[in-house]
């Protein structure tokens, strides 16, 4: 495994840790570990900048989908300062995954996320 591959996988692991945190203090800590201070997050439903905005998006998703966790789909791929990976939102009670997508992230020199561009491949009807 190359150093860059490890860098991409580490960034994705911190990303999932942030998305799976549920307590406000844990979300704040995980977002700070994963994103730069001025990092951004953009998907079809949200566009925010800064750690507080990212934490708010994460909290809103947990409010809409209580009891769900984000899990990676497939391997993390990357080159230069960019990585991509698939994910799904899984109901821990029954294993269903009504939401899935993939994200493209750009990283700073320390491996923190500068920007996320998210794409939704599967969403529930009416969402």
PDB file of N, CA and C in Angstrom, residues 9-82:
ATOM      1  N   UNK A   9      -7.306   6.561   2.451  1.00  0.00           N
ATOM      2  CA  UNK A   9      -8.101   5.700   3.326  1.00  0.00           C
ATOM      3  C   UNK A   9      -8.255   6.313   4.716  1.00  0.00           C
ATOM      4  N   UNK A  10      -7.202   6.945   5.215  1.00  0.00           N
ATOM      5  CA  UNK A  10      -7.288   7.611   6.528  1.00  0.00           C
ATOM      6  C   UNK A  10      -8.275   8.759   6.486  1.00  0.00           C
ATOM      7  N   UNK A  11      -8.247   9.546   5.420  1.00  0.00           N
ATOM      8  CA  UNK A  11      -9.191  10.657   5.287  1.00  0.00           C
ATOM      9  C   UNK A  11     -10.625  10.137   5.231  1.00  0.00           C
ATOM     10  N   UNK A  12     -10.850   9.062   4.483  1.00  0.00           N
ATOM     11  CA  UNK A  12     -12.197   8.491   4.395  1.00  0.00           C
ATOM     12  C   UNK A  12     -12.636   7.939   5.747  1.00  0.00           C
ATOM     13  N   UNK A  13     -11.737   7.304   6.480  1.00  0.00           N
ATOM     14  CA  UNK A  13     -12.081   6.771   7.805  1.00  0.00           C
ATOM     15  C   UNK A  13     -12.492   7.893   8.755  1.00  0.00           C
ATOM     16  N   UNK A  14     -11.759   9.005   8.735  1.00  0.00           N
ATOM     17  CA  UNK A  14     -12.130  10.141   9.585  1.00  0.00           C
ATOM     18  C   UNK A  14     -13.471  10.731   9.141  1.00  0.00           C
ATOM     19  N   UNK A  15     -13.703  10.762   7.845  1.00  0.00           N
ATOM     20  CA  UNK A  15     -14.966  11.240   7.289  1.00  0.00           C
ATOM     21  C   UNK A  15     -16.131  10.406   7.827  1.00  0.00           C
ATOM     22  N   UNK A  16     -16.014   9.080   7.751  1.00  0.00           N
ATOM     23  CA  UNK A  16     -17.080   8.205   8.252  1.00  0.00           C
ATOM     24  C   UNK A  16     -17.237   8.322   9.766  1.00  0.00           C
ATOM     25  N   UNK A  17     -16.140   8.521  10.470  1.00  0.00           N
ATOM     26  CA  UNK A  17     -16.234   8.712  11.915  1.00  0.00           C
ATOM     27  C   UNK A  17     -17.074   9.948  12.221  1.00  0.00           C
ATOM     28  N   UNK A  18     -16.862  11.026  11.467  1.00  0.00           N
ATOM     29  CA  UNK A  18     -17.649  12.246  11.668  1.00  0.00           C
ATOM     30  C   UNK A  18     -19.124  11.999  11.364  1.00  0.00           C
ATOM     31  N   UNK A  19     -19.413  11.354  10.252  1.00  0.00           N
ATOM     32  CA  UNK A  19     -20.801  11.121   9.877  1.00  0.00           C
ATOM     33  C   UNK A  19     -21.509  10.157  10.813  1.00  0.00           C
ATOM     34  N   UNK A  20     -20.771   9.283  11.482  1.00  0.00           N
ATOM     35  CA  UNK A  20     -21.396   8.311  12.376  1.00  0.00           C
ATOM     36  C   UNK A  20     -21.439   8.762  13.828  1.00  0.00           C
ATOM     37  N   UNK A  21     -20.833   9.894  14.139  1.00  0.00           N
ATOM     38  CA  UNK A  21     -20.927  10.443  15.491  1.00  0.00           C
ATOM     39  C   UNK A  21     -22.342  10.994  15.690  1.00  0.00           C
ATOM     40  N   UNK A  22     -22.860  10.837  16.887  1.00  0.00           N
ATOM     41  CA  UNK A  22     -24.231  11.314  17.127  1.00  0.00           C
ATOM     42  C   UNK A  22     -24.320  12.351  18.233  1.00  0.00           C
ATOM     43  N   UNK A  23     -23.454  12.304  19.205  1.00  0.00           N
ATOM     44  CA  UNK A  23     -23.460  13.301  20.276  1.00  0.00           C
ATOM     45  C   UNK A  23     -22.811  14.582  19.768  1.00  0.00           C
ATOM     46  N   UNK A  24     -23.360  15.750  20.077  1.00  0.00           N
ATOM     47  CA  UNK A  24     -22.814  17.003  19.547  1.00  0.00           C
ATOM     48  C   UNK A  24     -21.307  17.182  19.769  1.00  0.00           C
ATOM     49  N   UNK A  25     -20.817  16.872  20.955  1.00  0.00           N
ATOM     50  CA  UNK A  25     -19.380  17.034  21.218  1.00  0.00           C
ATOM     51  C   UNK A  25     -18.552  16.067  20.371  1.00  0.00           C
ATOM     52  N   UNK A  26     -19.060  14.857  20.184  1.00  0.00           N
ATOM     53  CA  UNK A  26     -18.356  13.870  19.368  1.00  0.00           C
ATOM     54  C   UNK A  26     -18.348  14.277  17.899  1.00  0.00           C
ATOM     55  N   UNK A  27     -19.466  14.833  17.428  1.00  0.00           N
ATOM     56  CA  UNK A  27     -19.532  15.314  16.039  1.00  0.00           C
ATOM     57  C   UNK A  27     -18.524  16.439  15.847  1.00  0.00           C
ATOM     58  N   UNK A  28     -18.526  17.382  16.769  1.00  0.00           N
ATOM     59  CA  UNK A  28     -17.610  18.527  16.680  1.00  0.00           C
ATOM     60  C   UNK A  28     -16.150  18.058  16.636  1.00  0.00           C
ATOM     61  N   UNK A  29     -15.795  17.144  17.510  1.00  0.00           N
ATOM     62  CA  UNK A  29     -14.425  16.628  17.564  1.00  0.00           C
ATOM     63  C   UNK A  29     -14.063  15.881  16.277  1.00  0.00           C
ATOM     64  N   UNK A  30     -14.971  15.042  15.795  1.00  0.00           N
ATOM     65  CA  UNK A  30     -14.701  14.264  14.580  1.00  0.00           C
ATOM     66  C   UNK A  30     -14.627  15.161  13.342  1.00  0.00           C
ATOM     67  N   UNK A  31     -15.485  16.169  13.267  1.00  0.00           N
ATOM     68  CA  UNK A  31     -15.437  17.106  12.132  1.00  0.00           C
ATOM     69  C   UNK A  31     -14.109  17.861  12.153  1.00  0.00           C
ATOM     70  N   UNK A  32     -13.651  18.273  13.331  1.00  0.00           N
ATOM     71  CA  UNK A  32     -12.371  18.980  13.439  1.00  0.00           C
ATOM     72  C   UNK A  32     -11.207  18.089  13.013  1.00  0.00           C
ATOM     73  N   UNK A  33     -11.301  16.799  13.283  1.00  0.00           N
ATOM     74  CA  UNK A  33     -10.237  15.871  12.884  1.00  0.00           C
ATOM     75  C   UNK A  33     -10.258  15.607  11.383  1.00  0.00           C
ATOM     76  N   UNK A  34     -11.435  15.671  10.774  1.00  0.00           N
ATOM     77  CA  UNK A  34     -11.567  15.311   9.361  1.00  0.00           C
ATOM     78  C   UNK A  34     -11.414  16.488   8.401  1.00  0.00           C
ATOM     79  N   UNK A  35     -11.949  17.665   8.754  1.00  0.00           N
ATOM     80  CA  UNK A  35     -11.994  18.806   7.847  1.00  0.00           C
ATOM     81  C   UNK A  35     -11.040  19.922   8.262  1.00  0.00           C
ATOM     82  N   UNK A  36     -10.618  20.711   7.288  1.00  0.00           N
ATOM     83  CA  UNK A  36      -9.912  21.956   7.583  1.00  0.00           C
ATOM     84  C   UNK A  36     -10.920  22.929   8.197  1.00  0.00           C
ATOM     85  N   UNK A  37     -10.437  23.967   8.846  1.00  0.00           N
ATOM     86  CA  UNK A  37     -11.326  24.931   9.504  1.00  0.00           C
ATOM     87  C   UNK A  37     -12.306  25.575   8.525  1.00  0.00           C
ATOM     88  N   UNK A  38     -11.863  25.809   7.302  1.00  0.00           N
ATOM     89  CA  UNK A  38     -12.731  26.443   6.301  1.00  0.00           C
ATOM     90  C   UNK A  38     -13.243  25.442   5.273  1.00  0.00           C
ATOM     91  N   UNK A  39     -13.201  24.149   5.639  1.00  0.00           N
ATOM     92  CA  UNK A  39     -13.634  23.099   4.720  1.00  0.00           C
ATOM     93  C   UNK A  39     -15.080  23.250   4.299  1.00  0.00           C
ATOM     94  N   UNK A  40     -15.408  22.614   3.193  1.00  0.00           N
ATOM     95  CA  UNK A  40     -16.756  22.707   2.665  1.00  0.00           C
ATOM     96  C   UNK A  40     -17.375  21.353   2.403  1.00  0.00           C
ATOM     97  N   UNK A  41     -18.691  21.367   2.280  1.00  0.00           N
ATOM     98  CA  UNK A  41     -19.454  20.169   1.965  1.00  0.00           C
ATOM     99  C   UNK A  41     -20.573  20.580   1.016  1.00  0.00           C
ATOM    100  N   UNK A  42     -20.645  19.925  -0.141  1.00  0.00           N
ATOM    101  CA  UNK A  42     -21.683  20.223  -1.123  1.00  0.00           C
ATOM    102  C   UNK A  42     -22.247  18.914  -1.646  1.00  0.00           C
ATOM    103  N   UNK A  43     -23.566  18.769  -1.592  1.00  0.00           N
ATOM    104  CA  UNK A  43     -24.257  17.663  -2.247  1.00  0.00           C
ATOM    105  C   UNK A  43     -25.561  18.234  -2.798  1.00  0.00           C
ATOM    106  N   UNK A  44     -26.415  17.415  -3.418  1.00  0.00           N
ATOM    107  CA  UNK A  44     -27.643  17.977  -3.985  1.00  0.00           C
ATOM    108  C   UNK A  44     -28.578  18.641  -2.973  1.00  0.00           C
ATOM    109  N   UNK A  45     -28.416  18.321  -1.677  1.00  0.00           N
ATOM    110  CA  UNK A  45     -29.326  18.841  -0.664  1.00  0.00           C
ATOM    111  C   UNK A  45     -28.725  19.884   0.256  1.00  0.00           C
ATOM    112  N   UNK A  46     -27.416  20.061   0.210  1.00  0.00           N
ATOM    113  CA  UNK A  46     -26.754  20.974   1.150  1.00  0.00           C
ATOM    114  C   UNK A  46     -25.506  21.580   0.531  1.00  0.00           C
ATOM    115  N   UNK A  47     -25.210  22.794   0.961  1.00  0.00           N
ATOM    116  CA  UNK A  47     -23.960  23.445   0.598  1.00  0.00           C
ATOM    117  C   UNK A  47     -23.550  24.312   1.785  1.00  0.00           C
ATOM    118  N   UNK A  48     -22.487  23.888   2.471  1.00  0.00           N
ATOM    119  CA  UNK A  48     -22.039  24.602   3.661  1.00  0.00           C
ATOM    120  C   UNK A  48     -20.523  24.746   3.644  1.00  0.00           C
ATOM    121  N   UNK A  49     -20.048  25.720   4.416  1.00  0.00           N
ATOM    122  CA  UNK A  49     -18.608  25.936   4.580  1.00  0.00           C
ATOM    123  C   UNK A  49     -18.343  26.131   6.059  1.00  0.00           C
ATOM    124  N   UNK A  50     -17.233  25.562   6.505  1.00  0.00           N
ATOM    125  CA  UNK A  50     -16.849  25.684   7.908  1.00  0.00           C
ATOM    126  C   UNK A  50     -17.329  24.496   8.718  1.00  0.00           C
ATOM    127  N   UNK A  51     -16.597  24.230   9.787  1.00  0.00           N
ATOM    128  CA  UNK A  51     -16.876  23.049  10.602  1.00  0.00           C
ATOM    129  C   UNK A  51     -18.253  23.090  11.250  1.00  0.00           C
ATOM    130  N   UNK A  52     -18.708  24.268  11.687  1.00  0.00           N
ATOM    131  CA  UNK A  52     -20.033  24.365  12.316  1.00  0.00           C
ATOM    132  C   UNK A  52     -21.133  24.006  11.320  1.00  0.00           C
ATOM    133  N   UNK A  53     -21.002  24.464  10.096  1.00  0.00           N
ATOM    134  CA  UNK A  53     -21.989  24.139   9.061  1.00  0.00           C
ATOM    135  C   UNK A  53     -22.004  22.656   8.735  1.00  0.00           C
ATOM    136  N   UNK A  54     -20.821  22.049   8.671  1.00  0.00           N
ATOM    137  CA  UNK A  54     -20.725  20.618   8.388  1.00  0.00           C
ATOM    138  C   UNK A  54     -21.348  19.825   9.530  1.00  0.00           C
ATOM    139  N   UNK A  55     -21.045  20.209  10.764  1.00  0.00           N
ATOM    140  CA  UNK A  55     -21.627  19.529  11.925  1.00  0.00           C
ATOM    141  C   UNK A  55     -23.150  19.646  11.915  1.00  0.00           C
ATOM    142  N   UNK A  56     -23.665  20.786  11.489  1.00  0.00           N
ATOM    143  CA  UNK A  56     -25.119  20.976  11.426  1.00  0.00           C
ATOM    144  C   UNK A  56     -25.751  20.056  10.380  1.00  0.00           C
ATOM    145  N   UNK A  57     -25.095  19.869   9.246  1.00  0.00           N
ATOM    146  CA  UNK A  57     -25.610  18.968   8.213  1.00  0.00           C
ATOM    147  C   UNK A  57     -25.633  17.536   8.748  1.00  0.00           C
ATOM    148  N   UNK A  58     -24.570  17.138   9.421  1.00  0.00           N
ATOM    149  CA  UNK A  58     -24.504  15.793   9.993  1.00  0.00           C
ATOM    150  C   UNK A  58     -25.626  15.599  11.007  1.00  0.00           C
ATOM    151  N   UNK A  59     -25.840  16.573  11.877  1.00  0.00           N
ATOM    152  CA  UNK A  59     -26.912  16.486  12.877  1.00  0.00           C
ATOM    153  C   UNK A  59     -28.280  16.374  12.207  1.00  0.00           C
ATOM    154  N   UNK A  60     -28.493  17.119  11.139  1.00  0.00           N
ATOM    155  CA  UNK A  60     -29.774  17.087  10.427  1.00  0.00           C
ATOM    156  C   UNK A  60     -30.025  15.711   9.807  1.00  0.00           C
ATOM    157  N   UNK A  61     -28.985  15.100   9.263  1.00  0.00           N
ATOM    158  CA  UNK A  61     -29.143  13.760   8.687  1.00  0.00           C
ATOM    159  C   UNK A  61     -29.502  12.754   9.779  1.00  0.00           C
ATOM    160  N   UNK A  62     -28.850  12.842  10.936  1.00  0.00           N
ATOM    161  CA  UNK A  62     -29.172  11.923  12.024  1.00  0.00           C
ATOM    162  C   UNK A  62     -30.586  12.159  12.551  1.00  0.00           C
ATOM    163  N   UNK A  63     -31.046  13.388  12.497  1.00  0.00           N
ATOM    164  CA  UNK A  63     -32.414  13.677  12.913  1.00  0.00           C
ATOM    165  C   UNK A  63     -33.411  13.053  11.939  1.00  0.00           C
ATOM    166  N   UNK A  64     -33.097  13.112  10.655  1.00  0.00           N
ATOM    167  CA  UNK A  64     -33.981  12.552   9.628  1.00  0.00           C
ATOM    168  C   UNK A  64     -33.908  11.026   9.588  1.00  0.00           C
ATOM    169  N   UNK A  65     -32.725  10.471   9.899  1.00  0.00           N
ATOM    170  CA  UNK A  65     -32.510   9.024   9.823  1.00  0.00           C
ATOM    171  C   UNK A  65     -31.946   8.495  11.147  1.00  0.00           C
ATOM    172  N   UNK A  66     -32.729   8.531  12.217  1.00  0.00           N
ATOM    173  CA  UNK A  66     -32.218   8.016  13.497  1.00  0.00           C
ATOM    174  C   UNK A  66     -31.990   6.510  13.404  1.00  0.00           C
ATOM    175  N   UNK A  67     -30.905   6.052  14.033  1.00  0.00           N
ATOM    176  CA  UNK A  67     -30.601   4.626  14.029  1.00  0.00           C
ATOM    177  C   UNK A  67     -29.919   4.141  12.758  1.00  0.00           C
ATOM    178  N   UNK A  68     -29.459   5.066  11.929  1.00  0.00           N
ATOM    179  CA  UNK A  68     -28.753   4.719  10.696  1.00  0.00           C
ATOM    180  C   UNK A  68     -27.273   5.048  10.839  1.00  0.00           C
ATOM    181  N   UNK A  69     -26.427   4.310  10.102  1.00  0.00           N
ATOM    182  CA  UNK A  69     -24.990   4.584  10.068  1.00  0.00           C
ATOM    183  C   UNK A  69     -24.520   4.612   8.619  1.00  0.00           C
ATOM    184  N   UNK A  70     -23.474   5.381   8.397  1.00  0.00           N
ATOM    185  CA  UNK A  70     -22.845   5.427   7.082  1.00  0.00           C
ATOM    186  C   UNK A  70     -21.786   4.338   7.008  1.00  0.00           C
ATOM    187  N   UNK A  71     -21.804   3.583   5.916  1.00  0.00           N
ATOM    188  CA  UNK A  71     -20.803   2.538   5.701  1.00  0.00           C
ATOM    189  C   UNK A  71     -20.205   2.710   4.318  1.00  0.00           C
ATOM    190  N   UNK A  72     -18.888   2.452   4.208  1.00  0.00           N
ATOM    191  CA  UNK A  72     -18.253   2.557   2.887  1.00  0.00           C
ATOM    192  C   UNK A  72     -18.727   1.455   1.957  1.00  0.00           C
ATOM    193  N   UNK A  73     -18.759   1.775   0.686  1.00  0.00           N
ATOM    194  CA  UNK A  73     -19.042   0.808  -0.378  1.00  0.00           C
ATOM    195  C   UNK A  73     -17.808   0.742  -1.264  1.00  0.00           C
ATOM    196  N   UNK A  74     -17.120  -0.350  -1.253  1.00  0.00           N
ATOM    197  CA  UNK A  74     -15.947  -0.503  -2.108  1.00  0.00           C
ATOM    198  C   UNK A  74     -14.723   0.186  -1.533  1.00  0.00           C
ATOM    199  N   UNK A  75     -13.711   0.224  -2.355  1.00  0.00           N
ATOM    200  CA  UNK A  75     -12.416   0.772  -1.957  1.00  0.00           C
ATOM    201  C   UNK A  75     -12.365   2.281  -2.153  1.00  0.00           C
ATOM    202  N   UNK A  76     -11.461   2.901  -1.426  1.00  0.00           N
ATOM    203  CA  UNK A  76     -11.173   4.328  -1.602  1.00  0.00           C
ATOM    204  C   UNK A  76     -10.156   4.435  -2.732  1.00  0.00           C
ATOM    205  N   UNK A  77     -10.396   5.335  -3.656  1.00  0.00           N
ATOM    206  CA  UNK A  77      -9.514   5.539  -4.801  1.00  0.00           C
ATOM    207  C   UNK A  77      -9.046   6.986  -4.780  1.00  0.00           C
ATOM    208  N   UNK A  78      -7.834   7.250  -5.241  1.00  0.00           N
ATOM    209  CA  UNK A  78      -7.390   8.634  -5.255  1.00  0.00           C
ATOM    210  C   UNK A  78      -6.154   8.866  -6.083  1.00  0.00           C
ATOM    211  N   UNK A  79      -5.905  10.121  -6.325  1.00  0.00           N
ATOM    212  CA  UNK A  79      -4.663  10.583  -6.941  1.00  0.00           C
ATOM    213  C   UNK A  79      -4.453  12.038  -6.539  1.00  0.00           C
ATOM    214  N   UNK A  80      -3.210  12.436  -6.494  1.00  0.00           N
ATOM    215  CA  UNK A  80      -2.823  13.781  -6.089  1.00  0.00           C
ATOM    216  C   UNK A  80      -3.482  14.150  -4.760  1.00  0.00           C
ATOM    217  N   UNK A  81      -4.272  15.199  -4.739  1.00  0.00           N
ATOM    218  CA  UNK A  81      -4.925  15.611  -3.494  1.00  0.00           C
ATOM    219  C   UNK A  81      -6.421  15.282  -3.487  1.00  0.00           C
ATOM    220  N   UNK A  82      -6.832  14.323  -4.330  1.00  0.00           N
ATOM    221  CA  UNK A  82      -8.243  14.011  -4.500  1.00  0.00           C
ATOM    222  C   UNK A  82      -8.504  12.524  -4.271  1.00  0.00           C
TER     223      UNK A  82
END
